């Protein structure tokens, strides 16, 4: 049986699992320090060949998530009890860089918290996981970002009520010397689309230095289009490509994104339990390449999936000229499906 974490979409990177939620009554937030769930296999045990210089920089959101599971979502003015409760680290940037650290990379993060108990807990957990938090701005007063999450056990959905950090981060919070130091030696810069004004400053400097940029495009946000103009790689939520391009299908939307973002080498869309789909730009002589409709090609890849498979697989097309009706043609590209198959 699927766990609640497998059934629900993520909220700010939070991992939900009904078997790990703590019983009520709620513990005090100030005593709940173990925000992030530990990986089942330590990174040191994984057979991964890591580069010698593996510094990555992230800029975006961190926070604390308070997850309350309920039997069913309350009606207006109801007073109900939770069935379980958990406190976890949140924020896409915080979660992404924590994962990177556990995989053996050397991450740094630019963000902002307050000097309240939640902010102190966020910093402690990031450092404990191996994320360099020295570039996080700590405000004197205000509040650190946090989110209340109501997990509905009946409908297997979740509702997020987010409180942004205050005061918000602005570009002048990051000194020029800290900006330059944060990028020193970095091989990749990651943005989750938050803190867009500060992110734009970091992206412009990273672009000047020729550092590849990865954008996590969850949904349309203020300033995201400007960030995407610097992107080397884009990873999207399921709905984002079509919302951003108005294309009629996901494959067509990915092709449209590559046409509109000429610096992007590949774009990936996550498909939940169905895996993910990647459209990759290929640098090669394309004179003799076959021309294919991207939607037809996607259907061909789907037909190759083994519905009885239990382990992940990659199903890839040959390099081709891919086109979408009313959108255009990519001269040389490869469509790849990752998932069970």
PDB file of C-alpha atoms in Angstrom, residues 82-281:
ATOM      1  CA  UNK A  82      -5.461  15.917  14.798  1.00  0.00           C
ATOM      2  CA  UNK A  83      -4.635  12.238  14.430  1.00  0.00           C
ATOM      3  CA  UNK A  84      -0.889  12.896  14.295  1.00  0.00           C
ATOM      4  CA  UNK A  85       1.637  15.712  14.100  1.00  0.00           C
ATOM      5  CA  UNK A  86       5.180  16.320  12.889  1.00  0.00           C
ATOM      6  CA  UNK A  87       7.625  19.207  12.558  1.00  0.00           C
ATOM      7  CA  UNK A  88       9.960  19.159   9.546  1.00  0.00           C
ATOM      8  CA  UNK A  89      12.334  21.417   7.699  1.00  0.00           C
ATOM      9  CA  UNK A  90      10.771  23.089   4.680  1.00  0.00           C
ATOM     10  CA  UNK A  91      11.604  25.346   1.780  1.00  0.00           C
ATOM     11  CA  UNK A  92      12.594  24.070  -1.649  1.00  0.00           C
ATOM     12  CA  UNK A  93      16.133  25.428  -1.470  1.00  0.00           C
ATOM     13  CA  UNK A  94      16.706  24.087   2.033  1.00  0.00           C
ATOM     14  CA  UNK A  95      15.464  20.636   1.093  1.00  0.00           C
ATOM     15  CA  UNK A  96      17.311  20.488  -2.233  1.00  0.00           C
ATOM     16  CA  UNK A  97      20.631  21.442  -0.665  1.00  0.00           C
ATOM     17  CA  UNK A  98      20.122  19.051   2.243  1.00  0.00           C
ATOM     18  CA  UNK A  99      19.677  16.252  -0.302  1.00  0.00           C
ATOM     19  CA  UNK A 100      22.802  17.436  -2.132  1.00  0.00           C
ATOM     20  CA  UNK A 101      24.811  17.327   1.100  1.00  0.00           C
ATOM     21  CA  UNK A 102      23.612  13.805   1.877  1.00  0.00           C
ATOM     22  CA  UNK A 103      24.685  12.736  -1.606  1.00  0.00           C
ATOM     23  CA  UNK A 104      28.215  13.925  -0.866  1.00  0.00           C
ATOM     24  CA  UNK A 105      28.209  17.363  -2.504  1.00  0.00           C
ATOM     25  CA  UNK A 106      29.332  20.569  -0.792  1.00  0.00           C
ATOM     26  CA  UNK A 107      26.361  22.950  -0.731  1.00  0.00           C
ATOM     27  CA  UNK A 108      26.098  26.562   0.380  1.00  0.00           C
ATOM     28  CA  UNK A 109      22.839  28.450   0.777  1.00  0.00           C
ATOM     29  CA  UNK A 110      21.736  32.082   0.531  1.00  0.00           C
ATOM     30  CA  UNK A 111      18.494  32.805   2.368  1.00  0.00           C
ATOM     31  CA  UNK A 112      17.105  34.736   5.336  1.00  0.00           C
ATOM     32  CA  UNK A 113      15.706  33.818   8.743  1.00  0.00           C
ATOM     33  CA  UNK A 114      14.997  35.641  11.975  1.00  0.00           C
ATOM     34  CA  UNK A 115      16.848  35.156  15.242  1.00  0.00           C
ATOM     35  CA  UNK A 116      13.772  33.434  16.697  1.00  0.00           C
ATOM     36  CA  UNK A 117      13.731  29.811  17.882  1.00  0.00           C
ATOM     37  CA  UNK A 118      12.597  28.540  14.486  1.00  0.00           C
ATOM     38  CA  UNK A 119      15.388  30.386  12.698  1.00  0.00           C
ATOM     39  CA  UNK A 120      17.972  28.997  15.089  1.00  0.00           C
ATOM     40  CA  UNK A 121      16.591  25.490  14.551  1.00  0.00           C
ATOM     41  CA  UNK A 122      16.773  25.892  10.766  1.00  0.00           C
ATOM     42  CA  UNK A 123      20.428  26.960  10.930  1.00  0.00           C
ATOM     43  CA  UNK A 124      21.349  24.123  13.294  1.00  0.00           C
ATOM     44  CA  UNK A 125      19.710  21.474  11.117  1.00  0.00           C
ATOM     45  CA  UNK A 126      21.288  22.757   7.901  1.00  0.00           C
ATOM     46  CA  UNK A 127      24.738  22.767   9.478  1.00  0.00           C
ATOM     47  CA  UNK A 128      24.173  19.302  10.973  1.00  0.00           C
ATOM     48  CA  UNK A 129      23.385  18.003   7.486  1.00  0.00           C
ATOM     49  CA  UNK A 130      26.517  19.566   5.989  1.00  0.00           C
ATOM     50  CA  UNK A 131      24.988  22.655   4.356  1.00  0.00           C
ATOM     51  CA  UNK A 132      27.099  25.810   4.716  1.00  0.00           C
ATOM     52  CA  UNK A 133      24.686  28.345   6.241  1.00  0.00           C
ATOM     53  CA  UNK A 134      27.221  31.155   6.666  1.00  0.00           C
ATOM     54  CA  UNK A 135      25.579  33.125   3.828  1.00  0.00           C
ATOM     55  CA  UNK A 136      22.122  33.061   5.445  1.00  0.00           C
ATOM     56  CA  UNK A 137      21.101  36.505   6.676  1.00  0.00           C
ATOM     57  CA  UNK A 138      19.754  36.524  10.252  1.00  0.00           C
ATOM     58  CA  UNK A 139      17.490  39.461  11.054  1.00  0.00           C
ATOM     59  CA  UNK A 140      17.207  40.955  14.522  1.00  0.00           C
ATOM     60  CA  UNK A 141      13.507  40.511  15.226  1.00  0.00           C
ATOM     61  CA  UNK A 142      10.676  39.540  12.920  1.00  0.00           C
ATOM     62  CA  UNK A 143       9.839  35.905  12.174  1.00  0.00           C
ATOM     63  CA  UNK A 144      11.330  33.023  10.218  1.00  0.00           C
ATOM     64  CA  UNK A 145       9.229  31.445   7.425  1.00  0.00           C
ATOM     65  CA  UNK A 146       6.870  28.659   8.466  1.00  0.00           C
ATOM     66  CA  UNK A 147       3.951  26.708   7.032  1.00  0.00           C
ATOM     67  CA  UNK A 148       0.966  24.979   8.632  1.00  0.00           C
ATOM     68  CA  UNK A 149       0.046  21.892   6.619  1.00  0.00           C
ATOM     69  CA  UNK A 150      -3.282  20.102   7.101  1.00  0.00           C
ATOM     70  CA  UNK A 151      -3.065  16.533   5.818  1.00  0.00           C
ATOM     71  CA  UNK A 152      -6.495  15.104   4.956  1.00  0.00           C
ATOM     72  CA  UNK A 153      -6.370  11.323   5.442  1.00  0.00           C
ATOM     73  CA  UNK A 154      -9.746  10.873   3.752  1.00  0.00           C
ATOM     74  CA  UNK A 155      -8.999  12.569   0.420  1.00  0.00           C
ATOM     75  CA  UNK A 156      -5.213  12.056   0.557  1.00  0.00           C
ATOM     76  CA  UNK A 157      -4.630  15.779  -0.019  1.00  0.00           C
ATOM     77  CA  UNK A 158      -2.881  18.522   1.875  1.00  0.00           C
ATOM     78  CA  UNK A 159      -3.580  22.212   2.442  1.00  0.00           C
ATOM     79  CA  UNK A 160      -0.682  24.605   3.062  1.00  0.00           C
ATOM     80  CA  UNK A 161      -0.979  27.890   4.966  1.00  0.00           C
ATOM     81  CA  UNK A 162       2.323  29.715   4.540  1.00  0.00           C
ATOM     82  CA  UNK A 163       3.635  32.632   6.580  1.00  0.00           C
ATOM     83  CA  UNK A 164       6.571  34.333   4.824  1.00  0.00           C
ATOM     84  CA  UNK A 165       9.604  35.423   6.760  1.00  0.00           C
ATOM     85  CA  UNK A 166       9.719  39.014   7.966  1.00  0.00           C
ATOM     86  CA  UNK A 167      11.434  41.256   7.185  1.00  0.00           C
ATOM     87  CA  UNK A 168      11.760  39.871   3.638  1.00  0.00           C
ATOM     88  CA  UNK A 169      15.172  39.462   2.041  1.00  0.00           C
ATOM     89  CA  UNK A 170      16.290  42.291  -0.233  1.00  0.00           C
ATOM     90  CA  UNK A 171      19.429  42.519  -2.401  1.00  0.00           C
ATOM     91  CA  UNK A 172      21.216  44.880  -0.003  1.00  0.00           C
ATOM     92  CA  UNK A 173      21.033  42.158   2.682  1.00  0.00           C
ATOM     93  CA  UNK A 174      23.739  40.330   0.717  1.00  0.00           C
ATOM     94  CA  UNK A 175      26.977  42.295   0.711  1.00  0.00           C
ATOM     95  CA  UNK A 176      29.134  42.344  -2.403  1.00  0.00           C
ATOM     96  CA  UNK A 177      31.910  40.510  -0.580  1.00  0.00           C
ATOM     97  CA  UNK A 178      29.518  37.749   0.558  1.00  0.00           C
ATOM     98  CA  UNK A 179      28.075  37.472  -2.945  1.00  0.00           C
ATOM     99  CA  UNK A 180      31.517  36.942  -4.438  1.00  0.00           C
ATOM    100  CA  UNK A 181      32.580  34.558  -1.665  1.00  0.00           C
ATOM    101  CA  UNK A 182      29.426  32.461  -2.016  1.00  0.00           C
ATOM    102  CA  UNK A 183      30.160  31.893  -5.713  1.00  0.00           C
ATOM    103  CA  UNK A 184      33.862  31.205  -5.247  1.00  0.00           C
ATOM    104  CA  UNK A 185      34.566  27.707  -6.572  1.00  0.00           C
ATOM    105  CA  UNK A 186      30.891  26.920  -7.234  1.00  0.00           C
ATOM    106  CA  UNK A 187      30.219  24.499 -10.094  1.00  0.00           C
ATOM    107  CA  UNK A 188      26.438  25.005 -10.143  1.00  0.00           C
ATOM    108  CA  UNK A 189      23.955  27.555  -8.801  1.00  0.00           C
ATOM    109  CA  UNK A 190      20.415  26.470  -7.883  1.00  0.00           C
ATOM    110  CA  UNK A 191      17.370  28.747  -7.586  1.00  0.00           C
ATOM    111  CA  UNK A 192      13.884  27.781  -6.401  1.00  0.00           C
ATOM    112  CA  UNK A 193      12.250  30.985  -7.690  1.00  0.00           C
ATOM    113  CA  UNK A 194      11.885  32.596  -4.261  1.00  0.00           C
ATOM    114  CA  UNK A 195      13.629  35.781  -3.055  1.00  0.00           C
ATOM    115  CA  UNK A 196      13.550  36.860  -6.695  1.00  0.00           C
ATOM    116  CA  UNK A 197      15.258  40.243  -6.299  1.00  0.00           C
ATOM    117  CA  UNK A 198      18.249  38.778  -4.477  1.00  0.00           C
ATOM    118  CA  UNK A 199      18.213  35.734  -6.755  1.00  0.00           C
ATOM    119  CA  UNK A 200      18.491  37.999  -9.809  1.00  0.00           C
ATOM    120  CA  UNK A 201      21.655  39.602  -8.415  1.00  0.00           C
ATOM    121  CA  UNK A 202      23.195  36.179  -7.721  1.00  0.00           C
ATOM    122  CA  UNK A 203      22.159  34.855 -11.150  1.00  0.00           C
ATOM    123  CA  UNK A 204      23.667  37.824 -12.977  1.00  0.00           C
ATOM    124  CA  UNK A 205      27.012  37.356 -11.225  1.00  0.00           C
ATOM    125  CA  UNK A 206      26.942  33.584 -11.786  1.00  0.00           C
ATOM    126  CA  UNK A 207      26.183  34.169 -15.462  1.00  0.00           C
ATOM    127  CA  UNK A 208      29.098  36.604 -15.728  1.00  0.00           C
ATOM    128  CA  UNK A 209      31.380  33.921 -14.293  1.00  0.00           C
ATOM    129  CA  UNK A 210      30.022  31.251 -16.623  1.00  0.00           C
ATOM    130  CA  UNK A 211      28.662  29.079 -13.798  1.00  0.00           C
ATOM    131  CA  UNK A 212      25.787  26.796 -14.910  1.00  0.00           C
ATOM    132  CA  UNK A 213      22.389  27.678 -13.428  1.00  0.00           C
ATOM    133  CA  UNK A 214      19.598  25.264 -12.464  1.00  0.00           C
ATOM    134  CA  UNK A 215      16.081  26.653 -11.989  1.00  0.00           C
ATOM    135  CA  UNK A 216      13.420  24.795 -10.001  1.00  0.00           C
ATOM    136  CA  UNK A 217      10.234  26.044 -11.704  1.00  0.00           C
ATOM    137  CA  UNK A 218       7.382  25.065  -9.409  1.00  0.00           C
ATOM    138  CA  UNK A 219       4.865  27.654 -10.580  1.00  0.00           C
ATOM    139  CA  UNK A 220       4.705  31.142 -12.044  1.00  0.00           C
ATOM    140  CA  UNK A 221       6.273  33.637  -9.660  1.00  0.00           C
ATOM    141  CA  UNK A 222       7.285  37.264  -9.771  1.00  0.00           C
ATOM    142  CA  UNK A 223      10.749  37.555 -11.295  1.00  0.00           C
ATOM    143  CA  UNK A 224      10.891  33.934 -12.477  1.00  0.00           C
ATOM    144  CA  UNK A 225      10.970  34.823 -16.180  1.00  0.00           C
ATOM    145  CA  UNK A 226      14.086  36.926 -15.593  1.00  0.00           C
ATOM    146  CA  UNK A 227      15.771  34.044 -13.759  1.00  0.00           C
ATOM    147  CA  UNK A 228      14.841  31.612 -16.532  1.00  0.00           C
ATOM    148  CA  UNK A 229      16.694  33.783 -19.043  1.00  0.00           C
ATOM    149  CA  UNK A 230      19.942  32.757 -17.300  1.00  0.00           C
ATOM    150  CA  UNK A 231      19.068  29.063 -16.945  1.00  0.00           C
ATOM    151  CA  UNK A 232      21.272  26.229 -18.158  1.00  0.00           C
ATOM    152  CA  UNK A 233      18.869  23.583 -16.847  1.00  0.00           C
ATOM    153  CA  UNK A 234      15.210  23.723 -15.771  1.00  0.00           C
ATOM    154  CA  UNK A 235      13.287  21.239 -13.626  1.00  0.00           C
ATOM    155  CA  UNK A 236       9.519  21.825 -13.554  1.00  0.00           C
ATOM    156  CA  UNK A 237       6.493  20.698 -11.620  1.00  0.00           C
ATOM    157  CA  UNK A 238       3.869  18.780 -13.600  1.00  0.00           C
ATOM    158  CA  UNK A 239       1.681  21.801 -14.336  1.00  0.00           C
ATOM    159  CA  UNK A 240       4.333  24.461 -14.944  1.00  0.00           C
ATOM    160  CA  UNK A 241       5.340  23.822 -18.602  1.00  0.00           C
ATOM    161  CA  UNK A 242       1.808  24.144 -19.947  1.00  0.00           C
ATOM    162  CA  UNK A 243       0.935  27.043 -17.653  1.00  0.00           C
ATOM    163  CA  UNK A 244       4.053  28.919 -18.770  1.00  0.00           C
ATOM    164  CA  UNK A 245       3.765  28.194 -22.503  1.00  0.00           C
ATOM    165  CA  UNK A 246       0.001  27.645 -23.059  1.00  0.00           C
ATOM    166  CA  UNK A 247       0.912  24.538 -25.081  1.00  0.00           C
ATOM    167  CA  UNK A 248      -1.711  21.815 -25.485  1.00  0.00           C
ATOM    168  CA  UNK A 249       0.460  18.977 -24.126  1.00  0.00           C
ATOM    169  CA  UNK A 250       3.452  18.474 -21.851  1.00  0.00           C
ATOM    170  CA  UNK A 251       5.842  17.331 -24.649  1.00  0.00           C
ATOM    171  CA  UNK A 252       4.873  20.341 -26.781  1.00  0.00           C
ATOM    172  CA  UNK A 253       5.346  22.609 -23.769  1.00  0.00           C
ATOM    173  CA  UNK A 254       8.868  21.273 -23.177  1.00  0.00           C
ATOM    174  CA  UNK A 255       9.743  21.923 -26.813  1.00  0.00           C
ATOM    175  CA  UNK A 256       8.328  25.438 -26.534  1.00  0.00           C
ATOM    176  CA  UNK A 257      10.472  26.072 -23.452  1.00  0.00           C
ATOM    177  CA  UNK A 258      13.656  25.052 -25.283  1.00  0.00           C
ATOM    178  CA  UNK A 259      12.752  27.386 -28.145  1.00  0.00           C
ATOM    179  CA  UNK A 260      12.038  30.296 -25.797  1.00  0.00           C
ATOM    180  CA  UNK A 261      15.086  29.665 -23.595  1.00  0.00           C
ATOM    181  CA  UNK A 262      18.049  29.239 -25.980  1.00  0.00           C
ATOM    182  CA  UNK A 263      20.625  28.781 -23.187  1.00  0.00           C
ATOM    183  CA  UNK A 264      18.813  25.799 -21.660  1.00  0.00           C
ATOM    184  CA  UNK A 265      20.457  22.426 -22.332  1.00  0.00           C
ATOM    185  CA  UNK A 266      17.592  20.339 -21.003  1.00  0.00           C
ATOM    186  CA  UNK A 267      14.230  20.748 -19.335  1.00  0.00           C
ATOM    187  CA  UNK A 268      12.675  18.121 -17.060  1.00  0.00           C
ATOM    188  CA  UNK A 269       9.070  17.851 -15.904  1.00  0.00           C
ATOM    189  CA  UNK A 270       8.220  15.693 -12.906  1.00  0.00           C
ATOM    190  CA  UNK A 271       5.176  13.433 -13.293  1.00  0.00           C
ATOM    191  CA  UNK A 272       4.622  12.181  -9.754  1.00  0.00           C
ATOM    192  CA  UNK A 273       4.473   8.406  -9.487  1.00  0.00           C
ATOM    193  CA  UNK A 274       4.793   8.201 -13.298  1.00  0.00           C
ATOM    194  CA  UNK A 275       8.410   9.404 -13.167  1.00  0.00           C
ATOM    195  CA  UNK A 276       9.643  12.338 -15.235  1.00  0.00           C
ATOM    196  CA  UNK A 277      10.162  13.433 -18.829  1.00  0.00           C
ATOM    197  CA  UNK A 278      13.241  15.214 -20.181  1.00  0.00           C
ATOM    198  CA  UNK A 279      13.765  17.036 -23.463  1.00  0.00           C
ATOM    199  CA  UNK A 280      17.472  17.526 -24.112  1.00  0.00           C
ATOM    200  CA  UNK A 281      19.074  19.814 -26.661  1.00  0.00           C
TER     201      UNK A 281
END
